[in-house]
CSV table of C-alpha atoms in Angstrom, one decimal:
chain,number,residue,atom,x,y,z
A,1281,UNK,CA,-4.2,2.1,-34.5
A,1282,UNK,CA,-5.4,1.4,-30.9
A,1283,UNK,CA,-9.0,1.7,-32.0
A,1284,UNK,CA,-8.5,-0.9,-34.7
A,1285,UNK,CA,-6.7,-3.2,-32.4
A,1286,UNK,CA,-9.5,-2.9,-29.8
A,1287,UNK,CA,-12.1,-3.8,-32.4
A,1288,UNK,CA,-10.1,-6.8,-33.6
A,1289,UNK,CA,-9.7,-8.0,-30.0
A,1290,UNK,CA,-13.4,-7.4,-29.4
A,1291,UNK,CA,-14.4,-9.4,-32.4
A,1292,UNK,CA,-12.1,-12.3,-31.5
A,1293,UNK,CA,-13.6,-12.3,-28.0
A,1294,UNK,CA,-17.2,-12.2,-29.2
A,1295,UNK,CA,-16.5,-15.1,-31.6
A,1296,UNK,CA,-15.6,-17.3,-28.6
A,1297,UNK,CA,-18.2,-19.6,-27.1
A,1298,UNK,CA,-20.2,-18.5,-24.1
A,1299,UNK,CA,-18.7,-21.3,-22.1
A,1300,UNK,CA,-15.2,-20.1,-22.9
A,1301,UNK,CA,-16.0,-16.5,-22.1
A,1302,UNK,CA,-17.6,-17.3,-18.8
A,1303,UNK,CA,-14.7,-19.6,-17.8
A,1304,UNK,CA,-12.1,-17.0,-18.7
A,1305,UNK,CA,-13.9,-14.2,-16.8
A,1306,UNK,CA,-14.4,-16.4,-13.7
A,1307,UNK,CA,-10.7,-17.5,-13.9
A,1308,UNK,CA,-9.3,-14.1,-14.4
A,1309,UNK,CA,-11.4,-12.6,-11.6
A,1310,UNK,CA,-10.4,-15.4,-9.2
A,1311,UNK,CA,-6.7,-15.0,-10.1
A,1312,UNK,CA,-6.8,-11.2,-9.7
A,1313,UNK,CA,-8.5,-11.6,-6.3
A,1314,UNK,CA,-6.1,-14.3,-5.1
A,1315,UNK,CA,-3.1,-12.3,-6.3
A,1316,UNK,CA,-4.2,-9.2,-4.3
A,1317,UNK,CA,-4.9,-11.5,-1.3
A,1318,UNK,CA,-1.5,-13.1,-1.6
A,1319,UNK,CA,0.3,-9.7,-1.7
A,1320,UNK,CA,-1.6,-8.4,1.3
A,1321,UNK,CA,-1.2,-11.7,3.3
A,1322,UNK,CA,2.6,-11.8,2.7
A,1323,UNK,CA,2.8,-8.3,4.1
A,1324,UNK,CA,1.1,-9.6,7.3
A,1325,UNK,CA,3.7,-12.3,7.9
A,1326,UNK,CA,6.2,-9.8,9.3
A,1327,UNK,CA,3.8,-8.1,11.8
A,1328,UNK,CA,2.6,-11.6,12.8
A,1329,UNK,CA,6.2,-12.7,13.6
A,1330,UNK,CA,6.9,-9.5,15.5
A,1331,UNK,CA,3.7,-9.8,17.5
A,1332,UNK,CA,4.5,-13.4,18.4
A,1333,UNK,CA,8.0,-12.3,19.6
A,1334,UNK,CA,6.5,-9.4,21.6
A,1335,UNK,CA,4.2,-11.7,23.5
A,1336,UNK,CA,7.2,-13.9,24.6
A,1337,UNK,CA,9.5,-10.9,25.3
A,1338,UNK,CA,6.9,-9.2,27.5
A,1339,UNK,CA,6.7,-12.2,29.8
A,1340,UNK,CA,10.5,-12.4,30.1
A,1341,UNK,CA,10.7,-8.6,30.6
A,1342,UNK,CA,8.3,-8.9,33.6
A,1343,UNK,CA,10.6,-11.5,35.3
A,1344,UNK,CA,13.7,-9.3,34.5
A,1345,UNK,CA,12.1,-6.2,36.1
A,1346,UNK,CA,11.3,-8.2,39.3
A,1347,UNK,CA,14.9,-9.4,39.5
A,1348,UNK,CA,16.3,-5.9,39.1
A,1349,UNK,CA,14.0,-4.5,41.8
A,1350,UNK,CA,15.3,-7.2,44.1
A,1351,UNK,CA,18.9,-6.4,43.3
A,1352,UNK,CA,19.6,-9.6,41.3
A,1353,UNK,CA,20.9,-9.9,37.8
A,1354,UNK,CA,18.1,-10.6,35.3
A,1355,UNK,CA,18.3,-13.9,33.3
A,1356,UNK,CA,16.6,-15.1,30.1
A,1357,UNK,CA,15.6,-18.7,30.0
A,1358,UNK,CA,14.5,-18.8,26.4
A,1359,UNK,CA,17.0,-19.6,23.7
A,1360,UNK,CA,18.1,-16.6,21.7
A,1361,UNK,CA,16.7,-14.0,24.2
A,1362,UNK,CA,18.9,-11.5,25.9
A,1363,UNK,CA,18.1,-9.5,29.1
A,1364,UNK,CA,20.1,-6.3,29.7
A,1365,UNK,CA,20.2,-3.6,32.4
A,1366,UNK,CA,21.1,0.0,31.3
A,1367,UNK,CA,21.1,3.3,33.0
A,1368,UNK,CA,18.7,6.0,31.6
A,1369,UNK,CA,21.5,7.2,29.3
A,1370,UNK,CA,21.8,3.8,27.7
A,1371,UNK,CA,25.2,2.8,29.3
A,1372,UNK,CA,25.3,-0.9,30.4
A,1373,UNK,CA,25.4,-1.5,34.2
A,1374,UNK,CA,25.4,-5.2,34.0
A,1375,UNK,CA,29.0,-5.5,32.9
A,1376,UNK,CA,28.2,-6.6,29.4
A,1377,UNK,CA,29.1,-4.8,26.1
A,1378,UNK,CA,27.3,-1.6,25.1
A,1379,UNK,CA,24.2,-2.0,22.9
A,1380,UNK,CA,24.2,0.2,19.8
A,1381,UNK,CA,20.9,2.0,20.4
A,1382,UNK,CA,20.1,5.4,18.9
A,1383,UNK,CA,18.8,8.2,21.1
A,1384,UNK,CA,15.4,7.8,19.4
A,1385,UNK,CA,15.3,4.0,20.2
A,1386,UNK,CA,16.3,4.7,23.8
A,1387,UNK,CA,13.5,7.2,24.2
A,1388,UNK,CA,11.0,4.7,22.7
A,1389,UNK,CA,12.2,1.9,25.1
A,1390,UNK,CA,12.0,4.1,28.1
A,1391,UNK,CA,8.5,5.0,27.1
A,1392,UNK,CA,7.6,1.3,26.9
A,1393,UNK,CA,7.4,1.2,23.1
A,1394,UNK,CA,9.1,-1.8,21.4
A,1395,UNK,CA,11.9,-1.2,18.9
A,1396,UNK,CA,12.7,-3.1,15.8
A,1397,UNK,CA,16.2,-2.7,14.5
A,1398,UNK,CA,16.3,-3.2,10.7
A,1399,UNK,CA,19.4,-5.3,10.4
A,1400,UNK,CA,19.8,-8.7,8.9
A,1401,UNK,CA,18.5,-10.5,10.8
A,1402,UNK,CA,16.3,-7.9,12.6
A,1403,UNK,CA,16.5,-7.3,16.3
A,1404,UNK,CA,13.4,-6.8,18.5
A,1405,UNK,CA,13.8,-5.0,21.8
A,1406,UNK,CA,11.2,-4.3,24.5
A,1407,UNK,CA,11.9,-2.4,27.7
A,1408,UNK,CA,10.7,-0.4,30.6
A,1409,UNK,CA,12.2,1.8,33.4
A,1410,UNK,CA,12.3,0.5,37.0
A,1411,UNK,CA,14.3,1.2,40.2
A,1412,UNK,CA,16.9,-1.0,41.9
A,1413,UNK,CA,17.1,-1.5,45.7
A,1414,UNK,CA,19.3,1.6,46.0
A,1415,UNK,CA,16.6,3.7,44.2
A,1416,UNK,CA,18.5,4.3,41.0
A,1417,UNK,CA,16.6,4.4,37.7
A,1418,UNK,CA,17.4,1.5,35.5
A,1419,UNK,CA,16.3,0.7,31.9
A,1420,UNK,CA,15.6,-3.1,31.6
A,1421,UNK,CA,15.4,-4.3,28.1
A,1422,UNK,CA,14.8,-7.8,26.6
A,1423,UNK,CA,15.6,-8.6,23.0
A,1424,UNK,CA,15.8,-11.4,20.5
A,1425,UNK,CA,16.9,-12.0,16.9
A,1426,UNK,CA,14.1,-12.5,14.4
A,1427,UNK,CA,15.8,-15.2,12.4
A,1428,UNK,CA,14.1,-15.9,9.1
A,1429,UNK,CA,12.1,-12.7,9.1
A,1430,UNK,CA,12.7,-11.7,5.5
A,1431,UNK,CA,12.9,-15.3,4.3
A,1432,UNK,CA,9.5,-16.0,5.8
A,1433,UNK,CA,8.0,-13.1,3.9
A,1434,UNK,CA,9.5,-14.1,0.6
A,1435,UNK,CA,8.5,-17.7,0.9
A,1436,UNK,CA,5.0,-16.8,2.1
A,1437,UNK,CA,4.6,-14.7,-1.0
A,1438,UNK,CA,5.9,-17.4,-3.3
A,1439,UNK,CA,3.6,-20.1,-1.8
A,1440,UNK,CA,0.6,-17.8,-1.8
A,1441,UNK,CA,1.3,-17.0,-5.5
A,1442,UNK,CA,1.4,-20.7,-6.2
A,1443,UNK,CA,-1.8,-21.2,-4.2
A,1444,UNK,CA,-3.4,-18.4,-6.3
A,1445,UNK,CA,-2.5,-20.1,-9.5
A,1446,UNK,CA,-3.8,-23.5,-8.3
A,1447,UNK,CA,-7.0,-21.9,-7.0
A,1448,UNK,CA,-7.6,-20.1,-10.3
A,1449,UNK,CA,-7.0,-23.3,-12.2
A,1450,UNK,CA,-9.4,-25.2,-10.0
A,1451,UNK,CA,-12.0,-22.3,-10.4
A,1452,UNK,CA,-11.6,-22.3,-14.1
A,1453,UNK,CA,-12.0,-26.1,-14.4
A,1454,UNK,CA,-15.0,-26.1,-12.1
A,1455,UNK,CA,-16.6,-23.2,-14.0
A,1456,UNK,CA,-16.0,-24.9,-17.3
A,1457,UNK,CA,-17.8,-28.1,-16.3
A,1458,UNK,CA,-20.5,-26.1,-14.4
A,1459,UNK,CA,-21.3,-24.0,-17.5
A,1460,UNK,CA,-21.1,-27.1,-19.7
A,1461,UNK,CA,-23.6,-28.8,-17.4
A,1462,UNK,CA,-25.9,-25.8,-17.2
A,1463,UNK,CA,-25.9,-25.3,-21.0
A,1464,UNK,CA,-26.6,-29.0,-21.8
A,1465,UNK,CA,-30.4,-28.3,-21.5
A,1466,UNK,CA,-30.0,-25.4,-23.8
A,1467,UNK,CA,-28.3,-27.7,-26.3
A,1468,UNK,CA,-31.2,-30.1,-26.0
A,1469,UNK,CA,-33.6,-27.3,-26.5
A,1470,UNK,CA,-31.7,-26.1,-29.6
A,1471,UNK,CA,-31.8,-29.7,-31.0
A,1472,UNK,CA,-35.5,-30.0,-30.3
A,1473,UNK,CA,-36.1,-26.6,-32.1
A,1474,UNK,CA,-34.2,-27.7,-35.2
A,1475,UNK,CA,-36.4,-30.9,-35.4
A,1476,UNK,CA,-39.6,-29.2,-34.4
A,1477,UNK,CA,-42.5,-30.1,-36.8
A,1478,UNK,CA,-45.0,-27.4,-37.8
A,1479,UNK,CA,-47.6,-26.8,-35.2
A,1480,UNK,CA,-45.6,-28.4,-32.4
A,1481,UNK,CA,-44.0,-26.8,-29.3
A,1482,UNK,CA,-40.8,-27.1,-27.5
A,1483,UNK,CA,-40.7,-29.4,-24.4
A,1484,UNK,CA,-40.7,-27.5,-21.2
A,1485,UNK,CA,-37.8,-28.5,-18.8
A,1486,UNK,CA,-38.9,-30.0,-15.5
A,1487,UNK,CA,-36.9,-27.5,-13.4
A,1488,UNK,CA,-38.8,-24.2,-12.8
A,1489,UNK,CA,-35.8,-22.0,-13.7
A,1490,UNK,CA,-34.9,-19.4,-16.3
A,1491,UNK,CA,-34.6,-22.0,-19.1
A,1492,UNK,CA,-38.2,-23.1,-18.5
A,1493,UNK,CA,-39.3,-19.4,-18.8
A,1494,UNK,CA,-37.3,-19.1,-22.0
A,1495,UNK,CA,-38.9,-22.2,-23.5
A,1496,UNK,CA,-42.3,-21.0,-22.5
A,1497,UNK,CA,-41.6,-17.6,-24.1
A,1498,UNK,CA,-40.4,-19.4,-27.3
A,1499,UNK,CA,-43.5,-21.5,-27.3
A,1500,UNK,CA,-45.6,-18.3,-27.1
A,1501,UNK,CA,-43.6,-16.9,-30.0
A,1502,UNK,CA,-44.1,-20.1,-32.0
A,1503,UNK,CA,-47.9,-19.9,-31.3
A,1504,UNK,CA,-48.0,-16.3,-32.5
A,1505,UNK,CA,-46.0,-17.2,-35.6
A,1506,UNK,CA,-48.3,-20.1,-36.4
A,1507,UNK,CA,-51.3,-17.9,-35.9
A,1508,UNK,CA,-49.9,-15.1,-38.1
A,1509,UNK,CA,-48.9,-17.7,-40.7
A,1510,UNK,CA,-52.4,-19.2,-40.7
A,1511,UNK,CA,-54.0,-15.7,-40.8
A,1512,UNK,CA,-51.7,-14.7,-43.7
A,1513,UNK,CA,-52.6,-17.9,-45.5
A,1514,UNK,CA,-56.3,-17.3,-45.1
A,1515,UNK,CA,-55.9,-13.7,-46.0
A,1516,UNK,CA,-53.9,-14.5,-49.1
A,1517,UNK,CA,-56.4,-17.2,-50.2
A,1518,UNK,CA,-59.4,-14.9,-49.6
A,1519,UNK,CA,-57.8,-12.0,-51.4
A,1520,UNK,CA,-56.9,-14.1,-54.4
A,1521,UNK,CA,-60.4,-15.4,-54.5
A,1522,UNK,CA,-62.0,-12.0,-54.3
A,1523,UNK,CA,-59.6,-10.5,-56.8
A,1524,UNK,CA,-60.2,-13.3,-59.3
A,1525,UNK,CA,-63.9,-12.5,-59.5
A,1526,UNK,CA,-63.8,-8.8,-60.7
A,1527,UNK,CA,-60.7,-9.5,-62.9
A,1528,UNK,CA,-62.4,-12.4,-64.6
A,1529,UNK,CA,-65.6,-10.4,-65.0
A,1530,UNK,CA,-63.7,-7.5,-66.7
A,1531,UNK,CA,-61.8,-9.9,-69.0
A,1532,UNK,CA,-65.0,-11.7,-70.0
A,1533,UNK,CA,-66.9,-8.5,-70.7
A,1534,UNK,CA,-64.0,-7.1,-72.7
A,1535,UNK,CA,-63.9,-10.3,-74.8
A,1536,UNK,CA,-67.7,-9.9,-75.4
A,1537,UNK,CA,-67.2,-6.3,-76.5
A,1538,UNK,CA,-64.4,-7.4,-78.9
A,1539,UNK,CA,-66.5,-10.2,-80.5
A,1540,UNK,CA,-69.7,-8.1,-80.7
A,1541,UNK,CA,-68.9,-4.5,-82.0
A,1542,UNK,CA,-72.5,-3.4,-81.5
A,1543,UNK,CA,-72.4,0.2,-80.0
A,1544,UNK,CA,-75.4,-0.5,-77.7
A,1545,UNK,CA,-73.9,-3.7,-76.4
A,1546,UNK,CA,-70.5,-2.1,-76.1
A,1547,UNK,CA,-71.9,0.7,-74.0
A,1548,UNK,CA,-73.6,-1.8,-71.7
A,1549,UNK,CA,-70.4,-3.8,-71.4
A,1550,UNK,CA,-68.4,-0.7,-70.6
A,1551,UNK,CA,-70.8,0.2,-67.8
A,1552,UNK,CA,-70.3,-3.2,-66.3
A,1553,UNK,CA,-66.6,-2.9,-66.7
A,1554,UNK,CA,-66.7,0.5,-64.9
A,1555,UNK,CA,-68.7,-1.2,-62.1
A,1556,UNK,CA,-66.3,-4.1,-61.8
A,1557,UNK,CA,-63.3,-1.7,-61.9
A,1558,UNK,CA,-64.8,0.3,-59.0
A,1559,UNK,CA,-65.3,-2.9,-57.1
A,1560,UNK,CA,-61.7,-3.9,-57.8
A,1561,UNK,CA,-60.4,-0.5,-56.8
A,1562,UNK,CA,-62.3,-0.6,-53.5
A,1563,UNK,CA,-61.0,-4.1,-52.8
A,1564,UNK,CA,-57.4,-3.2,-53.5
A,1565,UNK,CA,-57.7,-0.1,-51.4
A,1566,UNK,CA,-59.2,-2.1,-48.5
A,1567,UNK,CA,-56.4,-4.7,-48.8
A,1568,UNK,CA,-53.7,-1.9,-48.7
A,1569,UNK,CA,-55.3,-0.3,-45.7
A,1570,UNK,CA,-55.5,-3.7,-43.8
A,1571,UNK,CA,-51.9,-4.4,-44.8
A,1572,UNK,CA,-50.7,-1.1,-43.5
A,1573,UNK,CA,-52.6,-1.7,-40.2
A,1574,UNK,CA,-51.1,-5.1,-39.8
A,1575,UNK,CA,-47.6,-3.6,-40.4
A,1576,UNK,CA,-48.3,-1.1,-37.6
A,1577,UNK,CA,-48.5,2.0,-39.8
A,1578,UNK,CA,-50.9,4.1,-37.8
A,1579,UNK,CA,-51.5,7.8,-38.8
A,1580,UNK,CA,-50.8,10.4,-36.2
A,1581,UNK,CA,-53.8,11.1,-34.0
A,1582,UNK,CA,-55.4,14.5,-33.8
A,1583,UNK,CA,-58.7,15.9,-32.5
A,1584,UNK,CA,-61.6,15.0,-34.8
A,1585,UNK,CA,-65.2,16.3,-34.4
A,1586,UNK,CA,-67.4,13.2,-35.0
A,1587,UNK,CA,-70.5,15.4,-35.3
A,1588,UNK,CA,-69.1,17.4,-38.2
A,1589,UNK,CA,-67.7,14.2,-39.8
A,1590,UNK,CA,-71.1,12.5,-39.5
A,1591,UNK,CA,-72.9,15.4,-41.2
A,1592,UNK,CA,-70.4,15.5,-44.0
A,1593,UNK,CA,-70.7,11.7,-44.5
A,1594,UNK,CA,-74.5,12.0,-44.8
A,1595,UNK,CA,-74.1,14.8,-47.3
A,1596,UNK,CA,-71.8,12.5,-49.4
A,1597,UNK,CA,-74.3,9.6,-49.3
A,1598,UNK,CA,-75.3,8.5,-52.8
A,1599,UNK,CA,-78.8,9.7,-53.9
A,1600,UNK,CA,-81.5,7.3,-55.1
A,1601,UNK,CA,-81.4,4.9,-52.2
A,1602,UNK,CA,-82.9,5.0,-48.7
A,1603,UNK,CA,-83.3,8.4,-47.0
A,1604,UNK,CA,-80.2,9.1,-44.8
A,1605,UNK,CA,-80.7,11.4,-41.8
A,1606,UNK,CA,-78.3,12.6,-39.2
A,1607,UNK,CA,-78.9,13.4,-35.5
A,1608,UNK,CA,-76.0,15.1,-33.9
A,1609,UNK,CA,-75.6,17.5,-30.9
A,1610,UNK,CA,-75.1,21.1,-31.5
A,1611,UNK,CA,-71.7,21.0,-29.7
A,1612,UNK,CA,-68.6,19.3,-31.0
A,1613,UNK,CA,-67.8,15.7,-30.0
A,1614,UNK,CA,-64.0,15.4,-30.1
A,1615,UNK,CA,-62.1,12.1,-30.4
A,1616,UNK,CA,-58.5,11.3,-30.9
A,1617,UNK,CA,-58.0,9.7,-34.3
A,1618,UNK,CA,-57.0,10.5,-37.9
A,1619,UNK,CA,-59.7,12.4,-39.9
A,1620,UNK,CA,-59.4,9.8,-42.7
A,1621,UNK,CA,-60.1,7.0,-40.2
A,1622,UNK,CA,-63.3,8.6,-39.0
A,1623,UNK,CA,-64.4,9.2,-42.6
A,1624,UNK,CA,-63.6,5.6,-43.5
A,1625,UNK,CA,-65.7,4.3,-40.6
A,1626,UNK,CA,-68.7,6.6,-41.5
A,1627,UNK,CA,-68.5,5.9,-45.2
A,1628,UNK,CA,-68.3,2.1,-44.8
A,1629,UNK,CA,-71.1,2.0,-42.3
A,1630,UNK,CA,-73.3,4.2,-44.4
A,1631,UNK,CA,-72.5,2.3,-47.5
A,1632,UNK,CA,-73.4,-0.9,-45.8
A,1633,UNK,CA,-76.6,0.5,-44.3
A,1634,UNK,CA,-77.7,2.1,-47.7
A,1635,UNK,CA,-77.0,-1.2,-49.4
A,1636,UNK,CA,-79.2,-3.2,-47.1
A,1637,UNK,CA,-81.8,-0.6,-46.0
A,1638,UNK,CA,-85.2,-0.4,-47.5
A,1639,UNK,CA,-86.4,3.2,-46.9
A,1640,UNK,CA,-84.4,4.9,-44.2
A,1641,UNK,CA,-80.9,5.1,-42.6
A,1642,UNK,CA,-80.4,7.1,-39.4
A,1643,UNK,CA,-77.0,8.3,-38.2
A,1644,UNK,CA,-76.7,9.4,-34.5
A,1645,UNK,CA,-73.8,10.8,-32.5
A,1646,UNK,CA,-74.3,10.4,-28.8
A,1647,UNK,CA,-71.8,12.0,-26.3
A,1648,UNK,CA,-71.5,10.0,-23.1
A,1649,UNK,CA,-69.2,10.1,-20.0
A,1650,UNK,CA,-65.7,9.7,-21.4
A,1651,UNK,CA,-66.9,8.3,-24.8
A,1652,UNK,CA,-68.5,9.3,-28.0
A,1653,UNK,CA,-71.0,6.8,-29.6
A,1654,UNK,CA,-71.7,6.6,-33.3
A,1655,UNK,CA,-74.9,4.7,-34.1
A,1656,UNK,CA,-76.1,3.8,-37.6
A,1657,UNK,CA,-79.6,2.2,-38.0
A,1658,UNK,CA,-81.3,0.8,-41.1
A,1659,UNK,CA,-84.6,-0.8,-41.7
A,1660,UNK,CA,-83.3,-3.7,-43.7
A,1661,UNK,CA,-83.3,-7.4,-42.9
A,1662,UNK,CA,-80.8,-7.0,-40.1
A,1663,UNK,CA,-77.9,-9.3,-39.2
A,1664,UNK,CA,-78.9,-12.7,-37.8
A,1665,UNK,CA,-77.6,-13.3,-34.3
A,1666,UNK,CA,-75.4,-16.2,-35.2
A,1667,UNK,CA,-73.5,-14.0,-37.6
A,1668,UNK,CA,-73.0,-11.0,-35.4
A,1669,UNK,CA,-69.7,-12.1,-33.9
A,1670,UNK,CA,-68.1,-12.8,-37.3
A,1671,UNK,CA,-69.5,-10.0,-39.4
A,1672,UNK,CA,-66.4,-7.9,-38.7
A,1673,UNK,CA,-64.0,-10.7,-39.9
A,1674,UNK,CA,-62.2,-10.1,-43.2
A,1675,UNK,CA,-63.9,-11.3,-46.3
A,1676,UNK,CA,-66.9,-12.6,-44.2
A,1677,UNK,CA,-70.3,-12.1,-45.8
A,1678,UNK,CA,-73.7,-13.2,-44.6
A,1679,UNK,CA,-74.9,-15.6,-47.2
A,1680,UNK,CA,-78.6,-14.8,-47.1
A,1681,UNK,CA,-81.1,-12.4,-48.4
A,1682,UNK,CA,-79.1,-9.5,-46.7
A,1683,UNK,CA,-76.3,-9.7,-49.2
A,1684,UNK,CA,-78.4,-9.5,-52.4
A,1685,UNK,CA,-75.2,-9.6,-54.5
A,1686,UNK,CA,-74.7,-5.9,-54.1
A,1687,UNK,CA,-71.0,-5.9,-54.8
A,1688,UNK,CA,-69.6,-6.1,-51.3
A,1689,UNK,CA,-66.4,-8.0,-50.8
A,1690,UNK,CA,-66.5,-8.4,-47.0
A,1691,UNK,CA,-63.8,-5.8,-46.2
A,1692,UNK,CA,-65.8,-2.7,-45.3
A,1693,UNK,CA,-66.9,-3.8,-41.8
A,1694,UNK,CA,-63.4,-5.4,-41.2
A,1695,UNK,CA,-61.8,-2.1,-42.0
A,1696,UNK,CA,-64.2,-0.4,-39.5
A,1697,UNK,CA,-63.4,-2.8,-36.8
A,1698,UNK,CA,-59.6,-2.5,-37.4
A,1699,UNK,CA,-59.4,1.3,-37.4
A,1700,UNK,CA,-61.6,1.6,-34.4
A,1701,UNK,CA,-59.7,-1.0,-32.4
A,1702,UNK,CA,-56.3,0.5,-33.0
A,1703,UNK,CA,-57.6,3.8,-31.4
A,1704,UNK,CA,-58.8,1.9,-28.3
A,1705,UNK,CA,-62.5,1.9,-29.3
A,1706,UNK,CA,-65.1,-0.8,-29.9
A,1707,UNK,CA,-67.6,-1.7,-32.6
A,1708,UNK,CA,-70.6,-4.0,-32.3
A,1709,UNK,CA,-73.8,-4.9,-34.2
A,1710,UNK,CA,-77.3,-5.4,-32.7
A,1711,UNK,CA,-80.9,-5.2,-33.8
A,1712,UNK,CA,-82.2,-1.8,-34.7
A,1713,UNK,CA,-85.5,-0.4,-33.4
A,1714,UNK,CA,-86.4,0.1,-37.1
A,1715,UNK,CA,-86.2,-3.7,-37.6
A,1716,UNK,CA,-82.8,-3.8,-39.4
A,1717,UNK,CA,-79.3,-3.6,-38.1
A,1718,UNK,CA,-77.8,-1.2,-35.6
A,1719,UNK,CA,-74.0,-0.7,-35.8
A,1720,UNK,CA,-72.5,1.0,-32.7
A,1721,UNK,CA,-69.0,2.5,-32.6
A,1722,UNK,CA,-67.5,3.8,-29.4
A,1723,UNK,CA,-64.5,6.1,-29.3
A,1724,UNK,CA,-62.8,7.5,-26.2
A,1725,UNK,CA,-63.7,11.1,-25.9
A,1726,UNK,CA,-61.0,13.8,-25.8
A,1727,UNK,CA,-60.9,16.2,-22.9
A,1728,UNK,CA,-61.2,19.7,-24.0
């Protein structure tokens, strides 16, 4: 039951506005502090009255002691103050009535310690022992009635409680308007955000405070959102365009096969359909890989020997094209990656090099200090310098004699760049000593 009540109260509290919650917390904290201060201060009123009385009584006691030493009767000039002379046993020697003092109070007065008698109103006595002219020990005491002692404490507490309530109300009101004024720029920022056109940014407040930092962070978020939206729009458009081509080709060839039932023509059409299906499958697989990468789905890293992977990739290379050779060290070259990622990089680079090479493709693995380099050279037409920065973009293809309509969709090199980048590596293209293109991949080497 208590747990359910606590959850309900918590929900009701959280549904309140920030201004209300801040004001309530500030008011409650102020009220609690002032109440504690009022209670403590009211307890100090009594000691303050006693201390003030003691200061006056001490001066009168000094005059009374001088009078007793001279053999004269002590007198008290202040109104309400009494001066008495007793023997050491507490019996009066000044001809006045006996004072009802307990033995403990007598001992305290003889020791010079003031005594407060808890009657209504309280009595305050201070005293000391001196000698008269005959050498007899006399206890001289001076006392007064602390009129209004208890009333002062009660009234002080009441007034302090009223002051605490007024102070809390003032604090709550001030906090309410202070928070209202502080949140007014936030409200303006919210209104600007609701009316913000696409591509625009929030206005930065003139004050260099937390709100300006928040607006700057939101503008950065909007910039990233716009960039991601634009990238997704381009990616969707390019993917739709690339998917349209093989799908249309398969549909047209299937229609031709239906209209012309000639077995020879059907066999040729089926071969083209298989080719286009393979192209479509590679495109879909590349799109899925890029989508997983964009979503942050990265396979767990493990040690991978690039030398062994390069030799296996060369062995998988399709026959009938340029001669593919591998130059690798005899020792293993370990990098931290997923085996499928290293195979994807090698297969795509080799496929690209075989597609554009004339007679030879060379694969080299070069261990360096803290890194492992993979170099793929071909003797084709190469990549013009003006295209080298964009050749790793998605769906980007060099529209010249290097493409030769070989079935590429512009995703292979983009996949290479993506999987290498997310492992902290780099990929670049330059001119090969063989006259074609040189693709260089650098991974961080694993310490063994």
